Short mmCIF file of C-alpha atoms and ligand atoms in Angstrom, two decimals:
data_model
loop_
_atom_site.label_atom_id
_atom_site.label_comp_id
_atom_site.label_asym_id
_atom_site.label_seq_id
_atom_site.Cartn_x
_atom_site.Cartn_y
_atom_site.Cartn_z
CA MET A 1189 -20.87 28.01 31.45
CA VAL A 1190 -21.26 24.27 32.12
CA LEU A 1191 -24.80 24.48 30.82
CA ASP A 1192 -23.53 26.09 27.59
CA ILE A 1193 -21.06 23.26 27.10
CA ILE A 1194 -23.81 20.65 27.58
CA ILE A 1195 -26.10 22.50 25.16
CA ASN A 1196 -23.31 22.66 22.55
CA MET A 1197 -22.54 18.97 22.99
CA ASN A 1198 -26.18 18.03 22.58
CA ALA A 1199 -26.51 20.28 19.54
CA PHE A 1200 -23.50 18.61 17.94
CA ILE A 1201 -24.88 15.11 18.64
CA LEU A 1202 -28.25 16.03 17.13
CA ASP A 1203 -26.61 17.66 14.08
CA PHE A 1204 -24.39 14.66 13.49
CA GLU A 1205 -27.26 12.20 13.74
CA LYS A 1206 -29.35 14.33 11.39
CA LYS A 1207 -26.49 14.46 8.91
CA VAL A 1208 -26.26 10.66 8.80
CA LYS A 1209 -30.05 10.32 8.48
CA ASP A 1210 -30.06 12.89 5.68
CA SER A 1211 -27.31 11.03 3.81
CA ILE A 1212 -29.27 7.78 4.02
CA LYS A 1213 -32.27 9.57 2.49
CA LYS A 1214 -30.34 11.69 -0.02
CA TYR A 1215 -28.47 8.71 -1.50
CA ASP A 1216 -31.33 6.19 -1.07
CA LEU A 1217 -29.08 3.93 0.94
CA ILE A 1218 -31.66 1.89 2.85
CA ILE A 1219 -35.10 1.10 1.48
CA GLY A 1220 -37.89 -0.26 3.67
CA ASN A 1221 -36.91 -3.01 6.06
CA GLU A 1222 -33.78 -4.14 4.22
CA ARG A 1223 -31.51 -6.31 6.35
CA ILE A 1224 -28.20 -4.54 6.82
CA ALA A 1225 -24.94 -6.19 7.80
CA VAL A 1226 -22.73 -3.58 9.44
CA ALA A 1227 -19.03 -4.30 9.05
CA ILE A 1228 -17.69 -3.62 12.52
CA SER A 1229 -14.03 -3.32 13.40
CA GLY A 1230 -14.40 -1.81 16.85
CA GLY A 1231 -13.18 1.61 15.66
CA LYS A 1232 -15.02 4.89 16.13
CA ASP A 1233 -16.57 4.93 12.65
CA SER A 1234 -18.10 1.48 12.52
CA THR A 1235 -19.22 1.67 16.16
CA SER A 1236 -20.95 5.02 15.57
CA LEU A 1237 -22.52 3.67 12.39
CA LEU A 1238 -23.84 0.52 14.05
CA TYR A 1239 -25.23 2.52 16.95
CA LEU A 1240 -26.98 4.98 14.65
CA LEU A 1241 -28.51 2.45 12.28
CA LYS A 1242 -29.90 0.60 15.29
CA LYS A 1243 -31.16 3.88 16.73
CA PHE A 1244 -32.86 4.74 13.43
CA GLY A 1245 -34.77 1.44 13.69
CA CYS A 1246 -32.96 -0.33 10.84
CA ASN A 1247 -32.90 -4.11 10.60
CA VAL A 1248 -29.18 -4.55 11.40
CA PHE A 1249 -26.68 -7.11 12.53
CA ALA A 1250 -22.99 -6.60 13.26
CA LEU A 1251 -20.45 -8.50 11.20
CA PHE A 1252 -16.93 -8.80 12.63
CA ILE A 1253 -14.00 -10.42 10.83
CA ASP A 1254 -11.72 -11.79 13.53
CA LEU A 1255 -8.32 -11.42 11.88
CA LYS A 1256 -6.54 -12.95 14.89
CA ILE A 1257 -4.20 -9.98 15.24
CA LYS A 1258 -2.45 -10.62 18.53
CA GLY A 1259 -3.62 -8.33 21.33
CA ASN A 1260 -5.76 -6.29 18.94
CA SER A 1261 -8.54 -8.52 17.61
CA ASP A 1262 -9.34 -9.82 21.11
CA GLU A 1263 -9.51 -6.34 22.60
CA ASN A 1264 -11.78 -5.12 19.83
CA LEU A 1265 -14.00 -8.19 19.99
CA LYS A 1266 -14.39 -7.87 23.75
CA ARG A 1267 -15.65 -4.30 23.34
CA ILE A 1268 -17.86 -5.08 20.34
CA THR A 1269 -19.48 -7.99 22.20
CA ALA A 1270 -20.28 -5.74 25.17
CA PHE A 1271 -21.53 -2.96 22.86
CA CYS A 1272 -23.84 -5.30 20.93
CA LYS A 1273 -25.17 -6.84 24.12
CA LYS A 1274 -25.89 -3.42 25.61
CA ASN A 1275 -27.65 -2.23 22.44
CA CYS A 1276 -29.46 -5.51 21.70
CA ILE A 1277 -27.69 -6.01 18.37
CA GLU A 1278 -27.04 -9.44 16.88
CA LEU A 1279 -23.31 -10.05 16.42
CA ARG A 1280 -21.96 -12.48 13.82
CA ILE A 1281 -18.27 -13.34 13.78
CA VAL A 1282 -16.11 -14.74 10.98
CA ASP A 1283 -13.07 -16.48 12.44
CA LEU A 1284 -10.18 -16.15 9.97
CA LYS A 1285 -8.28 -19.09 11.48
CA LYS A 1286 -11.28 -21.35 10.99
CA GLU A 1287 -12.00 -20.05 7.49
CA ALA A 1288 -8.48 -19.79 6.10
CA GLY A 1289 -6.45 -21.85 8.57
CA HIS A 1290 -4.16 -18.94 9.44
CA SER A 1291 -4.07 -15.60 11.19
CA LEU A 1292 -3.70 -12.40 9.17
CA LEU A 1293 -0.05 -12.08 10.14
CA GLU A 1294 0.72 -15.63 8.92
CA ILE A 1295 -1.12 -14.94 5.67
CA CYS A 1296 0.79 -11.67 5.16
CA ARG A 1297 4.19 -13.19 5.86
CA THR A 1298 3.79 -16.11 3.44
CA TYR A 1299 2.37 -13.95 0.66
CA GLN A 1300 5.02 -11.27 1.13
CA LYS A 1301 7.81 -13.81 0.62
CA GLU A 1302 6.96 -13.71 -3.08
CA HIS A 1303 5.05 -10.46 -3.52
CA ASP A 1304 5.65 -6.81 -2.84
CA SER A 1305 2.44 -6.09 -0.97
CA THR A 1306 1.64 -4.24 2.26
CA ASN A 1307 -0.14 -5.77 5.25
CA CYS A 1308 -3.05 -3.39 4.75
CA ALA A 1309 -3.45 -4.25 1.06
CA ILE A 1310 -3.56 -7.97 1.91
CA CYS A 1311 -5.85 -7.36 4.86
CA GLY A 1312 -8.19 -5.24 2.70
CA ALA A 1313 -8.57 -8.01 0.12
CA ILE A 1314 -9.19 -10.63 2.82
CA LYS A 1315 -11.74 -8.49 4.65
CA ARG A 1316 -13.60 -7.53 1.45
CA HIS A 1317 -13.80 -11.20 0.51
CA TYR A 1318 -15.23 -12.46 3.81
CA LEU A 1319 -17.51 -9.48 4.33
CA ASN A 1320 -19.06 -10.02 0.91
CA LYS A 1321 -19.33 -13.78 1.37
CA PHE A 1322 -20.79 -13.81 4.88
CA ALA A 1323 -23.07 -10.79 4.54
CA LYS A 1324 -24.73 -12.67 1.65
CA LYS A 1325 -24.68 -16.00 3.48
CA TRP A 1326 -26.36 -14.53 6.55
CA GLY A 1327 -29.16 -12.96 4.57
CA ALA A 1328 -28.16 -9.31 4.37
CA ASP A 1329 -29.56 -7.17 1.57
CA LYS A 1330 -26.74 -4.64 1.96
CA LEU A 1331 -23.40 -4.23 3.67
CA ALA A 1332 -22.82 -0.96 5.52
CA THR A 1333 -19.28 0.24 6.14
CA GLY A 1334 -18.00 3.08 8.30
CA HIS A 1335 -16.19 4.95 5.51
CA ASN A 1336 -16.34 8.68 6.12
CA LEU A 1337 -15.68 11.71 3.93
CA ASP A 1338 -11.94 11.72 4.69
CA ASP A 1339 -11.67 8.05 3.67
CA GLU A 1340 -13.48 8.74 0.43
CA ALA A 1341 -11.26 11.73 -0.43
CA GLU A 1342 -8.13 9.70 0.34
CA ASN A 1343 -9.33 6.69 -1.67
CA LEU A 1344 -10.10 8.90 -4.63
CA LEU A 1345 -6.63 10.45 -4.63
CA LEU A 1346 -4.93 7.10 -3.96
CA ASN A 1347 -6.67 5.54 -6.99
CA ILE A 1348 -5.73 8.48 -9.17
CA PHE A 1349 -2.10 8.57 -8.00
CA SER A 1350 -1.78 4.80 -8.52
CA ASN A 1351 -3.33 4.97 -11.97
CA ASN A 1352 -6.27 2.79 -10.82
CA TYR A 1353 -9.00 4.90 -12.40
CA ASP A 1354 -11.26 1.86 -12.74
CA LEU A 1355 -11.40 1.50 -8.99
CA CYS A 1356 -12.92 4.98 -8.74
CA PHE A 1357 -16.14 3.49 -10.08
CA GLY A 1358 -16.41 1.49 -6.87
CA LEU A 1359 -16.44 4.71 -4.84
CA GLY A 1360 -19.53 6.75 -4.00
CA PRO A 1361 -22.03 6.46 -1.13
CA GLY A 1362 -23.63 3.26 -2.32
CA SER A 1363 -23.31 0.58 -4.96
CA VAL A 1364 -26.20 -1.06 -6.75
CA LYS A 1365 -26.87 -4.76 -7.14
CA ASP A 1366 -24.96 -6.42 -9.97
CA ASP A 1367 -26.86 -8.56 -12.45
CA VAL A 1368 -25.51 -11.87 -11.23
CA GLY A 1369 -25.58 -11.19 -7.50
CA LEU A 1370 -21.85 -11.60 -6.93
CA PHE A 1371 -21.46 -8.39 -4.97
CA ILE A 1372 -23.62 -7.45 -2.05
CA PRO A 1373 -24.54 -3.76 -2.46
CA ARG A 1374 -22.41 -1.62 -0.16
CA ILE A 1375 -23.51 1.54 1.56
CA LYS A 1376 -21.60 4.27 3.38
CA PRO A 1377 -24.02 6.20 5.60
CA LEU A 1378 -21.15 8.30 7.09
CA TYR A 1379 -20.31 9.54 3.60
CA ASP A 1380 -20.92 13.21 4.42
CA CYS A 1381 -19.25 13.13 7.85
CA LEU A 1382 -15.70 14.30 8.41
CA ASN A 1383 -13.32 12.08 10.33
CA SER A 1384 -13.09 14.73 13.04
CA GLU A 1385 -16.89 14.78 13.38
CA THR A 1386 -17.15 11.01 13.78
CA GLU A 1387 -14.32 11.11 16.27
CA LYS A 1388 -16.12 13.79 18.29
CA TYR A 1389 -19.46 11.97 18.13
CA SER A 1390 -17.92 8.70 19.32
CA ARG A 1391 -16.16 10.51 22.18
CA LEU A 1392 -19.24 12.43 23.28
CA MET A 1393 -21.32 9.25 23.18
CA GLY A 1394 -18.75 7.56 25.41
CA PHE A 1395 -18.23 4.56 23.12
CA ASP A 1396 -15.57 2.21 24.46
CA ILE A 1397 -13.04 2.19 21.61
CA TYR A 1398 -9.78 0.28 21.96
CA PRO A 1399 -7.19 3.07 21.78
CA GLU A 1400 -4.21 1.18 20.33
CA ILE A 1401 -3.65 1.24 16.59
CA CYS A 1402 -3.36 -2.03 14.72
CA PRO A 1403 0.21 -3.39 15.10
CA LEU A 1404 0.18 -4.58 11.49
CA ARG A 1405 -0.67 -1.18 10.05
CA ALA A 1406 1.62 -0.49 7.15
CA ASP A 1407 0.22 1.74 4.49
CA ALA A 1408 2.77 4.45 3.94
CA PHE A 1409 1.19 5.74 0.73
CA ARG A 1410 -2.18 6.36 2.39
CA LYS A 1411 -0.39 8.07 5.26
CA ASP A 1412 1.41 10.33 2.78
CA VAL A 1413 -1.84 11.24 1.01
CA ARG A 1414 -3.52 11.98 4.36
CA HIS A 1415 -0.56 14.12 5.37
CA MET A 1416 -0.64 15.94 2.05
CA ILE A 1417 -4.36 16.76 2.44
CA SER A 1418 -3.86 17.91 6.02
CA LYS A 1419 -1.26 20.44 4.89
CA ILE A 1420 -3.71 22.23 2.61
CA LYS A 1421 -5.42 25.27 4.06
CA ASN A 1422 -9.17 24.78 4.55
CA ASN A 1423 -8.74 21.09 3.93
CA ASP A 1424 -12.23 20.18 5.25
CA PHE A 1425 -13.69 22.35 2.53
CA LEU A 1426 -11.34 20.80 -0.02
CA LYS A 1427 -12.32 17.24 0.96
CA ARG A 1428 -16.02 18.04 0.55
CA LYS A 1429 -15.37 19.76 -2.76
CA LEU A 1430 -13.27 16.87 -4.04
CA VAL A 1431 -15.84 14.22 -3.10
CA ASN A 1432 -18.82 16.25 -4.34
CA ASN A 1433 -17.13 17.05 -7.65
CA PHE A 1434 -16.33 13.38 -8.06
CA LEU A 1435 -19.99 12.48 -7.40
CA ASP A 1436 -21.00 14.86 -10.20
CA ILE A 1437 -18.61 13.07 -12.54
CA LEU A 1438 -19.94 9.68 -11.41
CA LYS A 1439 -23.54 10.78 -12.16
CA LYS A 1440 -22.54 11.66 -15.72
CA MET A 1441 -21.04 8.22 -16.35
CA PRO A 1442 -23.43 5.88 -18.24
CA ALA A 1443 -23.72 3.32 -15.41
CA LYS A 1444 -21.54 2.09 -12.65
CA LYS A 1445 -19.42 -0.74 -13.86
CA PHE A 1446 -18.66 -3.85 -11.89
CA LEU A 1447 -15.18 -4.00 -13.33
CA GLY A 1448 -16.09 -7.05 -15.39
CA ALA A 1449 -16.48 -9.32 -12.37
CA VAL A 1450 -16.77 -13.05 -12.91
CA LYS A 1451 -17.15 -15.93 -10.45
CA CYS A 1452 -13.89 -17.07 -8.89
CA PHE A 1453 -13.30 -20.67 -9.94
CA GLU A 1454 -12.08 -21.55 -6.43
CA CYS A 1455 -14.66 -19.96 -4.14
CA SER A 1456 -17.44 -18.58 -6.41
CA GLU A 1457 -16.97 -15.09 -4.98
CA PRO A 1458 -16.39 -12.15 -7.39
CA SER A 1459 -13.09 -11.94 -9.18
CA ARG A 1460 -11.61 -9.96 -12.03
CA LYS A 1461 -9.55 -12.69 -13.63
CA GLY A 1462 -11.14 -16.02 -12.67
CA LEU A 1463 -9.24 -16.36 -9.41
CA CYS A 1464 -10.18 -13.78 -6.79
CA LYS A 1465 -7.57 -11.77 -4.94
CA ALA A 1466 -8.31 -13.51 -1.62
CA CYS A 1467 -7.87 -16.99 -3.14
CA GLU A 1468 -4.69 -15.83 -4.83
CA ILE A 1469 -3.32 -14.64 -1.47
CA LEU A 1470 -4.53 -17.67 0.49
CA LYS A 1471 -3.05 -20.09 -2.03
CA PHE A 1472 0.40 -19.21 -0.63
CA SER A 1473 -0.62 -19.95 2.96
CA LYS A 1474 -2.08 -23.30 1.90
CA LYS A 1475 1.29 -24.26 0.39
CA ARG A 1476 2.91 -24.11 3.84
S1 LIG B 1698 -4.50 -1.32 9.92
FE1 LIG B 1698 -4.16 -2.50 8.05
S2 LIG B 1698 -3.64 -4.57 8.76
FE2 LIG B 1698 -4.57 -3.52 10.51
S3 LIG B 1698 -6.75 -4.04 10.41
FE3 LIG B 1698 -6.50 -2.11 9.28
S4 LIG B 1698 -6.21 -2.69 7.13
FE4 LIG B 1698 -5.85 -4.52 8.43
ZN1 LIG B 1699 -11.85 -16.97 -4.71
#
């Protein structure tokens, strides 16, 4: 009986690892000895991803954006530092207070005085900005994120429900290099893995994941979409179908667009209108 359980656990671990390896091959995510920055938050997805890329012999380093979220960032960083040390992985940290002069909470509060925006939307723009900037600065060829199949299905529906069809072009398992080198290509090696599978893998591997959710989490719309999907019978099948059908559509499009990105006139990072979203947000904190 106990032996059966151990055999099943090992079989799951091997299957999961094979699935990630197969996705890397299938989507051509990593070529040769490319240097990969892995965006690590301390959660189950990014920790599993970092562990696996290192295990597969990839040239990786961990990239953590320290958002200075009280009681949360420190706990995550403590665990990430120990994890990287144990697995001989280089860890690079971007300190938001040093870079922007404020913690995420301070940035959110000042911006929200004049804008109707959620903490997570602001946080997403800030993280995307610094991940792109520092992955390039520290010599990465690509940026790997821990997005899984559930995330992709949710993002797809969120973009459609919010009438942001353009943003769907940014989805998919990997992006290619843009002509002017503004965006670092992004890859999602967990693209074919369900959230429940990553959760199980992380648990079976005994990764030390901080159990508390982020105290600033406020993304009601995403929660609604997740809830809606969970209510559908056979929803794992539906998520795969949705994402795979979308990939077929993406393949038929002439080429992936970069949404007309131009250099931000403040920071030289990509923007859509001349001033990037992060600079637009941070402008309000600087006024204080
Ligand atoms: S839950 Fe929201 S605010 Fe917290 S780290 Fe994630 S995106 Fe940022
Ligand atoms: Zn900018």
